[in-house]
């Protein structure tokens, strides 16, 4: 995994957590406290400080983008942390695997 992919994955994980806390009707200050206390510590120590700085600097734009119904990948792309297309969802992957398996039999 490249550094860019790691940053994108870290960002989308944090945004997913913020989205979960938003659905619990927490205030921005409560969300910040929850992310710093429960989400950032799950990352290796090198990324934990990045996580805390990231959420402190970007919580407001993340909340704005979530209110605009953007998905975590799109939010992280807006923040400049995701620049490559997201990986296909599992259903599309499964479809293409099955298509590859059965394609020789389709005439």
GROMACS .gro file of C-alpha atoms in nm:
model
  107
    1UNK     CA    1   0.000   0.000   0.000
    2UNK     CA    2   0.140   0.337  -0.097
    3UNK     CA    3   0.152   0.638   0.136
    4UNK     CA    4  -0.123   0.800  -0.070
    5UNK     CA    5  -0.344   0.494  -0.035
    6UNK     CA    6  -0.273   0.480   0.339
    7UNK     CA    7  -0.369   0.847   0.382
    8UNK     CA    8  -0.686   0.792   0.182
    9UNK     CA    9  -0.776   0.483   0.386
   10UNK     CA   10  -0.708   0.668   0.711
   11UNK     CA   11  -0.922   0.960   0.598
   12UNK     CA   12  -1.217   0.747   0.487
   13UNK     CA   13  -1.202   0.552   0.815
   14UNK     CA   14  -1.217   0.875   1.014
   15UNK     CA   15  -1.497   1.018   0.799
   16UNK     CA   16  -1.695   0.693   0.837
   17UNK     CA   17  -1.663   0.729   1.215
   18UNK     CA   18  -1.769   1.096   1.202
   19UNK     CA   19  -2.071   0.994   0.996
   20UNK     CA   20  -2.165   0.735   1.259
   21UNK     CA   21  -2.139   0.994   1.536
   22UNK     CA   22  -2.347   1.243   1.336
   23UNK     CA   23  -2.629   0.988   1.319
   24UNK     CA   24  -2.612   0.968   1.700
   25UNK     CA   25  -2.687   1.343   1.716
   26UNK     CA   26  -2.359   1.433   1.886
   27UNK     CA   27  -2.239   1.793   1.878
   28UNK     CA   28  -1.917   1.879   1.688
   29UNK     CA   29  -1.727   1.905   2.018
   30UNK     CA   30  -1.857   1.564   2.126
   31UNK     CA   31  -1.766   1.415   1.788
   32UNK     CA   32  -1.415   1.558   1.814
   33UNK     CA   33  -1.374   1.411   2.163
   34UNK     CA   34  -1.506   1.070   2.055
   35UNK     CA   35  -1.280   1.052   1.749
   36UNK     CA   36  -0.973   1.153   1.949
   37UNK     CA   37  -1.053   0.911   2.233
   38UNK     CA   38  -1.188   0.608   2.046
   39UNK     CA   39  -1.090   0.621   1.679
   40UNK     CA   40  -0.740   0.772   1.666
   41UNK     CA   41  -0.598   0.527   1.922
   42UNK     CA   42  -0.681   0.230   1.696
   43UNK     CA   43  -0.416   0.348   1.449
   44UNK     CA   44  -0.043   0.284   1.496
   45UNK     CA   45   0.123   0.561   1.700
   46UNK     CA   46   0.270   0.722   1.388
   47UNK     CA   47  -0.081   0.778   1.252
   48UNK     CA   48  -0.252   0.854   1.581
   49UNK     CA   49  -0.110   1.207   1.596
   50UNK     CA   50  -0.196   1.257   1.227
   51UNK     CA   51  -0.551   1.146   1.306
   52UNK     CA   52  -0.588   1.393   1.591
   53UNK     CA   53  -0.446   1.683   1.388
   54UNK     CA   54  -0.655   1.584   1.087
   55UNK     CA   55  -0.984   1.577   1.275
   56UNK     CA   56  -0.910   1.903   1.460
   57UNK     CA   57  -0.829   2.079   1.131
   58UNK     CA   58  -1.100   1.923   0.915
   59UNK     CA   59  -1.406   1.844   1.127
   60UNK     CA   60  -1.603   2.147   1.004
   61UNK     CA   61  -1.557   2.075   0.630
   62UNK     CA   62  -1.627   1.704   0.691
   63UNK     CA   63  -1.953   1.790   0.867
   64UNK     CA   64  -2.047   2.030   0.585
   65UNK     CA   65  -1.979   1.765   0.321
   66UNK     CA   66  -2.174   1.502   0.516
   67UNK     CA   67  -2.469   1.741   0.538
   68UNK     CA   68  -2.446   1.766   0.158
   69UNK     CA   69  -2.481   1.385   0.146
   70UNK     CA   70  -2.126   1.324   0.014
   71UNK     CA   71  -1.973   0.982   0.065
   72UNK     CA   72  -1.651   0.944   0.269
   73UNK     CA   73  -1.433   0.888  -0.040
   74UNK     CA   74  -1.567   1.206  -0.204
   75UNK     CA   75  -1.506   1.402   0.116
   76UNK     CA   76  -1.148   1.278   0.137
   77UNK     CA   77  -1.100   1.360  -0.230
   78UNK     CA   78  -1.222   1.715  -0.158
   79UNK     CA   79  -0.966   1.731   0.124
   80UNK     CA   80  -0.690   1.621  -0.114
   81UNK     CA   81  -0.620   1.286   0.052
   82UNK     CA   82  -0.777   1.056  -0.206
   83UNK     CA   83  -0.662   1.110  -0.562
   84UNK     CA   84  -0.704   0.768  -0.718
   85UNK     CA   85  -1.045   0.618  -0.794
   86UNK     CA   86  -1.193   0.415  -0.510
   87UNK     CA   87  -1.171   0.037  -0.539
   88UNK     CA   88  -1.478  -0.130  -0.683
   89UNK     CA   89  -1.735  -0.239  -0.432
   90UNK     CA   90  -1.752  -0.607  -0.350
   91UNK     CA   91  -2.068  -0.659  -0.554
   92UNK     CA   92  -1.902  -0.529  -0.870
   93UNK     CA   93  -1.592  -0.734  -0.799
   94UNK     CA   94  -1.805  -1.045  -0.757
   95UNK     CA   95  -1.993  -0.965  -1.078
   96UNK     CA   96  -1.672  -0.935  -1.278
   97UNK     CA   97  -1.527  -1.252  -1.124
   98UNK     CA   98  -1.841  -1.443  -1.214
   99UNK     CA   99  -1.845  -1.287  -1.559
  100UNK     CA  100  -1.485  -1.402  -1.607
  101UNK     CA  101  -1.569  -1.753  -1.494
  102UNK     CA  102  -1.875  -1.792  -1.715
  103UNK     CA  103  -1.769  -1.577  -2.010
  104UNK     CA  104  -1.622  -1.869  -2.208
  105UNK     CA  105  -1.960  -2.042  -2.187
  106UNK     CA  106  -2.166  -1.745  -2.304
  107UNK     CA  107  -2.223  -1.746  -2.679
   0.00000   0.00000   0.00000
